[in-house]
mmCIF file of C-alpha atoms in Angstrom:
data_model
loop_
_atom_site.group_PDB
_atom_site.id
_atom_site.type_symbol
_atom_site.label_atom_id
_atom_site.label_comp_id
_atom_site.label_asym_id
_atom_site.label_seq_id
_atom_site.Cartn_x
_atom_site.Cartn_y
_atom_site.Cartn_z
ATOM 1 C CA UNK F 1340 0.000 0.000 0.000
ATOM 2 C CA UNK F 1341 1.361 3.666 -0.935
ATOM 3 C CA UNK F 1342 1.217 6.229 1.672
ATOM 4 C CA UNK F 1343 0.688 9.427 1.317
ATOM 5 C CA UNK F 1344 3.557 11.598 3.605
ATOM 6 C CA UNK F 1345 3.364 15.316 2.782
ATOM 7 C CA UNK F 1346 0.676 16.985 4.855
ATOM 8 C CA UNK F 1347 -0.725 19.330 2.287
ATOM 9 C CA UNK F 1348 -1.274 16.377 -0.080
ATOM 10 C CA UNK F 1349 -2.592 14.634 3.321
ATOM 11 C CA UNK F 1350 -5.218 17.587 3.452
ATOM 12 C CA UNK F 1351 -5.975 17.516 -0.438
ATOM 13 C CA UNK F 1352 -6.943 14.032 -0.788
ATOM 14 C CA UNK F 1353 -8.811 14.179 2.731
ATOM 15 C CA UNK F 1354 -10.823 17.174 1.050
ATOM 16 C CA UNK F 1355 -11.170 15.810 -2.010
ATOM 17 C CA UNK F 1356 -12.965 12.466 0.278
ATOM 18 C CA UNK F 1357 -15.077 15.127 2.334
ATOM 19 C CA UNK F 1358 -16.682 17.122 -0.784
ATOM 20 C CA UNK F 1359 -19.444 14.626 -1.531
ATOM 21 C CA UNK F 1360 -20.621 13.787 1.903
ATOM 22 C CA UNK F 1361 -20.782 17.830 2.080
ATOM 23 C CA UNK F 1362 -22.307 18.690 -1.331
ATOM 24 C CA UNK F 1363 -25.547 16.978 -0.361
ATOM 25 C CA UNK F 1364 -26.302 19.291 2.762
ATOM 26 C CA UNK F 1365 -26.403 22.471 0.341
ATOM 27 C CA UNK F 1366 -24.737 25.241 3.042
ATOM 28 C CA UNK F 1367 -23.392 28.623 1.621
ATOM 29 C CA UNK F 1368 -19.548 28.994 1.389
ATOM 30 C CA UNK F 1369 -18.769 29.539 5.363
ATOM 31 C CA UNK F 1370 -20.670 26.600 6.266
ATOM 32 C CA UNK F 1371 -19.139 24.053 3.755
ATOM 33 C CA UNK F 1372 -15.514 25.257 5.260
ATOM 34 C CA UNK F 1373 -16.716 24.799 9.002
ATOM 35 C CA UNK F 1374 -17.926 21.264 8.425
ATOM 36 C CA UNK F 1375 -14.795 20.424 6.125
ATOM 37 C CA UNK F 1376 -12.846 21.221 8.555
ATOM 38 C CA UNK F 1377 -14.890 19.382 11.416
ATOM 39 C CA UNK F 1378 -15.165 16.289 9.335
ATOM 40 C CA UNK F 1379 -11.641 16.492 8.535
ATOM 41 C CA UNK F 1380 -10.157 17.006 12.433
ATOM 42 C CA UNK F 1381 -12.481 13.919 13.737
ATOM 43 C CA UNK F 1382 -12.367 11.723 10.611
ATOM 44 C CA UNK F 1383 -15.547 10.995 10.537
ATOM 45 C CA UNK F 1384 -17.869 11.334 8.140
ATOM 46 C CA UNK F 1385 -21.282 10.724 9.949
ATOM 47 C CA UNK F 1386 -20.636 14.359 11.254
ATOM 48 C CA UNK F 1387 -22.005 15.786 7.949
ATOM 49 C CA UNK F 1388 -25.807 15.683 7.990
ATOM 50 C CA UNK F 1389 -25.627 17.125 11.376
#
């Protein structure tokens, strides 16, 4: 398995996971940034439709 060891490409890919859990809830700018963030700290999904 191929790791990925630079943080910023750490923080893309993690993103790039995030987006369509987030796209569904329909929030404005700000809000899609809060719970990106949120869902990225915890790793955990499930924290979206909340």
């Amino acid at each position: 398995m191929n790791y990925i060891k630079d943080p910023m490409a750490i923080e893309v890919r993690s993103f790039e996971i995030i987006k369509p859990y987030i796209e569904k809830l329909n929030l404005d700018e700000a809000q899609t940034k809060i719970y990106s963030r949120i869902i990225h700290a915890s790793g955990d999904v499930d924290y979206a439709p909340l």
